[in-house]
Every structure is written in C-alpha cells, then in structure tokens.
Coordinates of C-alpha atoms in Angstrom, one line a residue:
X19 CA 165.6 166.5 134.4
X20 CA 163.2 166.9 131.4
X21 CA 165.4 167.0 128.0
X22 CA 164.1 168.4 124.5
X23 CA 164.8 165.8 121.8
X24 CA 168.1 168.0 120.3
X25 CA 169.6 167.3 124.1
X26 CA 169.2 163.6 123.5
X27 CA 173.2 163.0 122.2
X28 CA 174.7 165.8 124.3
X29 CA 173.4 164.0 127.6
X30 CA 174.0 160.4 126.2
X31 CA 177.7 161.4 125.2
X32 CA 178.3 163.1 128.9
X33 CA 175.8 162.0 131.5
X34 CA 175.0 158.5 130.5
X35 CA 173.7 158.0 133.8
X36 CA 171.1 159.8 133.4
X37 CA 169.3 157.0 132.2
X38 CA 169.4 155.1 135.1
X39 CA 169.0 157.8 137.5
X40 CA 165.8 158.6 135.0
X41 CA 164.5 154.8 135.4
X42 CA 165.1 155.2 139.5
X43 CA 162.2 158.2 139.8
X44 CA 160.2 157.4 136.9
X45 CA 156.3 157.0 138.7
X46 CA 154.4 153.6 137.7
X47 CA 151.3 152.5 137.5
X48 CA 149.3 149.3 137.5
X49 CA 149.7 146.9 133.8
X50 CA 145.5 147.5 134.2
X51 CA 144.2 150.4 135.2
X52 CA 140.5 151.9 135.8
X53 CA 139.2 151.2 132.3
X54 CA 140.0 147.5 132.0
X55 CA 141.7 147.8 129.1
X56 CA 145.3 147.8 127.9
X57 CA 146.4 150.6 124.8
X58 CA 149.7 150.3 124.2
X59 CA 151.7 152.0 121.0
X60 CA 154.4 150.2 119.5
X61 CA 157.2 151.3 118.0
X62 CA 160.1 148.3 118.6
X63 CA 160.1 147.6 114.4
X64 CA 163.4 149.5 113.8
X65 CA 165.8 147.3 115.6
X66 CA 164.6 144.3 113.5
X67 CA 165.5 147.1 110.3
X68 CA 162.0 147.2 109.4
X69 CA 161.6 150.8 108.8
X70 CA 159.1 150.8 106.3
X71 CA 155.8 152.0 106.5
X72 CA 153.5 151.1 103.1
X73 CA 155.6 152.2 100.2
X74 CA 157.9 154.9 102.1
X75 CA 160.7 152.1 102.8
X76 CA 162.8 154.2 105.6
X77 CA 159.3 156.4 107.5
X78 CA 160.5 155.0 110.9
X79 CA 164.4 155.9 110.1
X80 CA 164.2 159.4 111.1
X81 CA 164.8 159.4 115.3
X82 CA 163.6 162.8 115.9
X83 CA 160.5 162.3 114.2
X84 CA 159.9 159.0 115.6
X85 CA 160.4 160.1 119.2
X86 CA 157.8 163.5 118.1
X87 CA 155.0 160.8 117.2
X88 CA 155.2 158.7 119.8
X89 CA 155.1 161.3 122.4
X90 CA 152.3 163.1 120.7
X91 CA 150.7 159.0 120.9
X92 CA 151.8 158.6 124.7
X93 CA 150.2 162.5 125.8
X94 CA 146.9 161.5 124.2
X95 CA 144.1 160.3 127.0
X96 CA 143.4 156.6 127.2
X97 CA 147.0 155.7 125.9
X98 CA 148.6 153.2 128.6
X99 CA 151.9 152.8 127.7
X100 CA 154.3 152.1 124.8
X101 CA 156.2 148.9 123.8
X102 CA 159.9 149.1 122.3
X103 CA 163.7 148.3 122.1
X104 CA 165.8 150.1 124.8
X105 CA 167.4 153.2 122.9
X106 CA 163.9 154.0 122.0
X107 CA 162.4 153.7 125.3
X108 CA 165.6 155.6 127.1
X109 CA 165.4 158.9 124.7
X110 CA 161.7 158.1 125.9
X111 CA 163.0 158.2 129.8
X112 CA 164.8 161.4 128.8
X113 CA 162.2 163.1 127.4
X114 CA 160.2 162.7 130.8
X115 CA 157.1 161.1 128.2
X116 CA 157.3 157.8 130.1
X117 CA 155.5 158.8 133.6
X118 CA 152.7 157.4 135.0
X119 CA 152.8 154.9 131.7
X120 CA 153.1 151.3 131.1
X121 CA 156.8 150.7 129.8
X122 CA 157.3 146.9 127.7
X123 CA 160.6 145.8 126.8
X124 CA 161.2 144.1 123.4
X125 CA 163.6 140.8 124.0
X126 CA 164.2 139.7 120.7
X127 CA 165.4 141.6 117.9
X128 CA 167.6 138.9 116.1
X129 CA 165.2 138.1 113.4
X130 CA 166.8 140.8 111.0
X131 CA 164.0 141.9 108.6
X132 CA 164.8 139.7 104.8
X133 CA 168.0 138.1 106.5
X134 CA 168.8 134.4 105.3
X135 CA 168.6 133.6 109.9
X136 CA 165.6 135.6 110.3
X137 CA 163.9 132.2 112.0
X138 CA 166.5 132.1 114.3
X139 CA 165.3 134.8 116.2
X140 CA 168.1 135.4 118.7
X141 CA 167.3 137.5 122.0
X142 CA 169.0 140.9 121.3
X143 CA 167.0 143.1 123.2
X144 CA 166.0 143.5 126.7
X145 CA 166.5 140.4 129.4
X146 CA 164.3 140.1 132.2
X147 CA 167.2 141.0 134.6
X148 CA 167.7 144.2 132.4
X149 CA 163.4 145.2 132.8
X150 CA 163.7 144.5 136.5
X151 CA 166.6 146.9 137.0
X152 CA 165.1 149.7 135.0
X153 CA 161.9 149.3 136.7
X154 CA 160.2 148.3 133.6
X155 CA 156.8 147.0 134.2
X156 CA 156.4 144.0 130.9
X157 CA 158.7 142.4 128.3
X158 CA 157.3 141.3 124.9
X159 CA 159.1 138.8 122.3
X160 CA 157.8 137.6 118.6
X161 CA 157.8 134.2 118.2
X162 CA 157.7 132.6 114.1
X163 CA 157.6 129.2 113.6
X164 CA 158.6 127.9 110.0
X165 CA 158.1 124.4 110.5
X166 CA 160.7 124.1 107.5
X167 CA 163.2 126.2 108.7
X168 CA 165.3 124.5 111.6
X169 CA 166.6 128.3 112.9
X170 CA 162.7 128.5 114.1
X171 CA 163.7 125.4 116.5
X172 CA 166.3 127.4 118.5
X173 CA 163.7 130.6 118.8
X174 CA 161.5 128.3 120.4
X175 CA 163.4 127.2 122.9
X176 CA 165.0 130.4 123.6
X177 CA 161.3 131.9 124.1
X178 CA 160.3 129.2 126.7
X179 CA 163.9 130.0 128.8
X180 CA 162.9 134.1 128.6
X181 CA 159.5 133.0 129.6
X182 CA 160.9 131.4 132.5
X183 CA 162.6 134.1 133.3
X184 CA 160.1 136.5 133.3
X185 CA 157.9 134.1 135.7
X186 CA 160.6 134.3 138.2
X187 CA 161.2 137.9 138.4
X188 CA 157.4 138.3 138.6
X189 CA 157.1 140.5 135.5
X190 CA 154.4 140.0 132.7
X191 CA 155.5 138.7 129.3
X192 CA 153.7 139.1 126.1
X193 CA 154.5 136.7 123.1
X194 CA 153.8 137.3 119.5
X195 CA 153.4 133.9 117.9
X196 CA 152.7 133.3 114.0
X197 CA 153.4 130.1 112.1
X198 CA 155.4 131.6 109.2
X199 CA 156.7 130.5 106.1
X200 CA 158.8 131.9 103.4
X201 CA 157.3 132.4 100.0
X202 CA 159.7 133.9 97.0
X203 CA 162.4 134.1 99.2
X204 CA 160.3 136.4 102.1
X205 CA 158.9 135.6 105.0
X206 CA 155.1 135.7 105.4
X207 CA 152.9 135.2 108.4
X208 CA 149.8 132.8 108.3
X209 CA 146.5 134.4 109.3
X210 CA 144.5 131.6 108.9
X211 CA 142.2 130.1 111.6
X212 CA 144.4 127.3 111.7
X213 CA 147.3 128.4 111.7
X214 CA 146.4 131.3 114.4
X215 CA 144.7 128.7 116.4
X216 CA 147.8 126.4 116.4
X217 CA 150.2 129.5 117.2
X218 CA 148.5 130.1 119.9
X219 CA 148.3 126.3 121.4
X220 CA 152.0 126.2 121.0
X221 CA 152.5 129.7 122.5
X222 CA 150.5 128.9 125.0
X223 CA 152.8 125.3 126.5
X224 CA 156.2 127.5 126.3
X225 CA 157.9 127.6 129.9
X226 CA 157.6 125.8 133.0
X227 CA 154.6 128.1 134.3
X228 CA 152.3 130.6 132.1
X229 CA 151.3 132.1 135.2
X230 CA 152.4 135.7 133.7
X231 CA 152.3 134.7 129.7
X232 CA 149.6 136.9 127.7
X233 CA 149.2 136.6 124.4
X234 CA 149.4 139.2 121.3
X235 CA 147.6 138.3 118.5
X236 CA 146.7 139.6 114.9
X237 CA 143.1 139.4 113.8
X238 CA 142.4 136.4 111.6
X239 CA 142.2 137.2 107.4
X240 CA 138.0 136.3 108.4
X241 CA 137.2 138.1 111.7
X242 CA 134.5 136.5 112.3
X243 CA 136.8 133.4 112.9
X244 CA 138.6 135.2 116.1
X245 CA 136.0 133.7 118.6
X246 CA 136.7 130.3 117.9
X247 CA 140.0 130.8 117.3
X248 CA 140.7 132.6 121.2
X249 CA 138.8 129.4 122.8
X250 CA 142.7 127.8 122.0
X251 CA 143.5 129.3 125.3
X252 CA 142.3 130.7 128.9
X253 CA 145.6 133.3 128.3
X254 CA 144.8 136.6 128.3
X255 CA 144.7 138.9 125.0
X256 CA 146.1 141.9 123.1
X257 CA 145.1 142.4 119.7
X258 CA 148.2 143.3 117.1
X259 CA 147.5 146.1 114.9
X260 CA 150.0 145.7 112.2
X261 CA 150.6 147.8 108.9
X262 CA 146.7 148.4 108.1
X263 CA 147.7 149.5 104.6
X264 CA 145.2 152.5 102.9
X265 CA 142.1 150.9 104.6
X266 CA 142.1 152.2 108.5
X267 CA 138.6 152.1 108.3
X268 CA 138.0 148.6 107.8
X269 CA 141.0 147.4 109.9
X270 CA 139.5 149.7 113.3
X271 CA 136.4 147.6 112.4
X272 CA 138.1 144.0 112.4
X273 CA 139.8 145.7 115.6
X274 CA 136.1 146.6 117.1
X275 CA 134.4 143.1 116.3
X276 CA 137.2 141.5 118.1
X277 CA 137.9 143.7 120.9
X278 CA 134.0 142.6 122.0
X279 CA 136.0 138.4 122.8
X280 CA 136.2 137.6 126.4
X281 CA 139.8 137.0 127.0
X282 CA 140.7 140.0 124.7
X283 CA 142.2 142.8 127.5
X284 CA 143.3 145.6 124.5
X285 CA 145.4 146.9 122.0
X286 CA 149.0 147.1 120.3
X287 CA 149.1 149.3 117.8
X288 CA 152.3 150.7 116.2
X289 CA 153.0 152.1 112.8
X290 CA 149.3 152.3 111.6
X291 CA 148.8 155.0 114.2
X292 CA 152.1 156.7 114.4
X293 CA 152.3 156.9 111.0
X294 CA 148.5 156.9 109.3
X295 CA 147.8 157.2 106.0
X296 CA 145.1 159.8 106.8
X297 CA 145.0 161.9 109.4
X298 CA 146.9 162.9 112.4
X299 CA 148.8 161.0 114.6
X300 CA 146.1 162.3 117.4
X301 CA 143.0 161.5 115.5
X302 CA 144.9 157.9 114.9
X303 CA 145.5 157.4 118.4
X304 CA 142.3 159.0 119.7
X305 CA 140.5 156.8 117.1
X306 CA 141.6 153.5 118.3
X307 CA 141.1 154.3 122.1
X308 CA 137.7 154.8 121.3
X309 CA 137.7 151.5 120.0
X310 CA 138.2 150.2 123.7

C-alpha cells in the first residue's frame, strides 16, 4: 500500500500497523553501492526544534511540504538514502519513497535547540533494538562536547553505550562530533583545525569496538586544513553539509576539495538542498551528486 501525503493521519489514526507491515516488505540495498559513494539527505533537524532555515525561523515546520522535498530529493538519481527521526522516516515508509534506499535512524534528539540542557544530549530517538526491528540499515547520533558544561559528560557516555549497541546488532553508526561552546548564551560549534581534529580523536575512542563507527564531519572554516585534519583517524568519512547560508557556490566547492580525501566515502546534506536559497530542490540535489 502506496499512500498520498493527505492519507498520512487517516492511516496513522486507523491502521497503525501499517508501519510495521511497511518496514517488513520494504526492499534494501547495500550502505555502498556501485558508485562508491554514500549521498544521503537529511532531514532529522525538527525533532531537536530546529526549524529554521536562514532567516525563515519555522521553513522545516510545515509536514506536508517537508515530506514533498524530500521525496522529490530521494526520486533524484544518485541519492542513496535519507537520514531522520522516526515519524519522518514512517510517513516516508508510507509514502512507498523509501525502496531500494538507504534508511539512517537519528538516536539522539534530547539536545533541544537554545534549551538551558542542550549538552546533555539525551537519546530520544531511535535505539539500536528499534533500527533492527524496522529493518533499518544505519543509526546516526550528534555528539557536542562543551568541555565547561558538565551535561556534555553524560552525552558522552551515553554515545559510547549506543555505539556499543550498534556494534552488537551489526548495524553501522555514524557520529557527529563537534567541541562546542556557548557564546552569549547560544551554543556554537568549533570549526577550527583543532578543535575538528580533537572531535574526531575523541569520537573516534567511544565504545568497546569501532568496528562499525564512521564518522560525519563538517568541513573545516580553512578547507585546505581537512587533509591533515582526517589523518586523526583510519574511520571512514561523510562530509556534513550544514546551513550553507546565500553562498551554495562556495560551500559545493569546500564540499568538492574535500570530497577528493581518502577516507572521505560521501555526503550529508540536509536543509541546504531541501531548502536552497536558489534554485530547485532538483537542481540542489542533482548539484551535489555531481559533486561525488
């Protein structure tokens, strides 16, 4: 059963089995497949109630639309799969747009966006038991470190338990890591060579194996630092796209330059391509592929 997006509450409210019985037949595919590389489209920012999207504060509010773009993302060739929370990614199941495509759980949600515990970045999202029975095929989870802020201590250790967990059910996990601090009361991420390189050395030790641990990564404020910076770690790579601002031009070059590193396997891209700010969401999507 293939719904339309105006189905989406009249099936939830009476079948809500569907969703299950969606997961059961949905086809999968390989995390690589015959390119190489790795294209994903994220779209698991709402949960954390960051709906903004440069100055239009509440762009990723509207459902409908959302689910729209990221189909439109997911039907366009070279698109592998999409990363986000679990209502997303079942109205995505519904809609039939997740066949043949790589499907990545996000685990932790906790971190609201501006909230006084956003360090403590609890695991609200998708468990590893919870991918394995919905035949999920990844789980991804952000990990900030405010080394003055003592919630970041508990999403530390809570990330090295989920990796763990992933290990043992055999299922890939990608972790976000950024040493964060807060500056006029807001949290801010540290793309600095240093502080990317020691994000990913602490990243990297979380768990008792790291046998399935990749590693997502924003491009450094000089890309021309990324090489040095990725010889941290033998872990393989995605590249986080992030809010590119008015500038997609220079940000799909800073993507390009570092796409060409040898441990860096592809992309995650989210509102920059569902939502550009020029364009189409296809010639967006269809722009960054070509990247790979």
């Amino acid at each position: 059963m293939t719904l339309a997006i105006p189905d989406l509450t009249s099936v939830r409210a009476r079948h809500p089995e569907a969703i299950a019985e969606a997961a059961a037949r949905r086809s999968r595919r390989p995390l690589i497949g015959d390119s190489g590389r790795l294209m994903i489209v994220a779209a698991d920012h709402p949960a954390r109630g960051a709906l903004a999207v440069g100055d239009r504060r509440l762009a990723m509010a509207n459902r409908a639309d959302l689910l729209e773009r990221l189909c439109v993302a997911l039907s366009r060739p070279g698109v592998d799969g999409v990363l986000a929370t679990a209502d997303v990614l079942e109205d995505l199941l519904l809609l039939g747009a997740l066949e043949n495509k790589v499907v990545m759980g996000s685990m932790n949600r906790g971190g609201l966006a501006g909230a006084a515990f956003e360090m403590d970045d609890r695991f609200t999202g998708h468990r590893a038991e919870d991918l394995v029975r919905l035949r999920f095929d990844a789980g991804k989870l952000l990990l900030r470190i405010d080394y003055a802020d003592p919630g970041s201590l508990a999403t530390l250790e809570a990330t090295a338990r989920a990796v763990d967990a992933m290990a043992a059910s055999g299922l890939p996990v990608f972790v976000e890591p950024f040493l964060s601090r807060r500056i006029d009361g807001r949290v801010r991420n540290d793309l600095s060579a240093e502080a990317v390189t020691r994000s990913i050395a602490i990243a990297s030790g979380l768990g008792g194996t790291s046998a399935y641990t990749w590693l997502k990564l924003p491009v450094t404020e000089d890309p021309d630092d990324m090489g040095a910076v990725l010889e941290t770690s033998t872990l393989p790579v995605v590249l986080l796209g992030g809010d590119v601002g008015n500038d997609q031009g220079a940000a799909y070059e800073r993507w390009r330059k570092a796409l060409r590193l040898p441990t860096v396997q592809g992309l995650v891209v989210g509102r920059s391509l569902l939502y550009p700010a020029e364009g189409s969401v296809e010639q967006a999507v269809d722009t960054a592929v070509g990247l790979l």
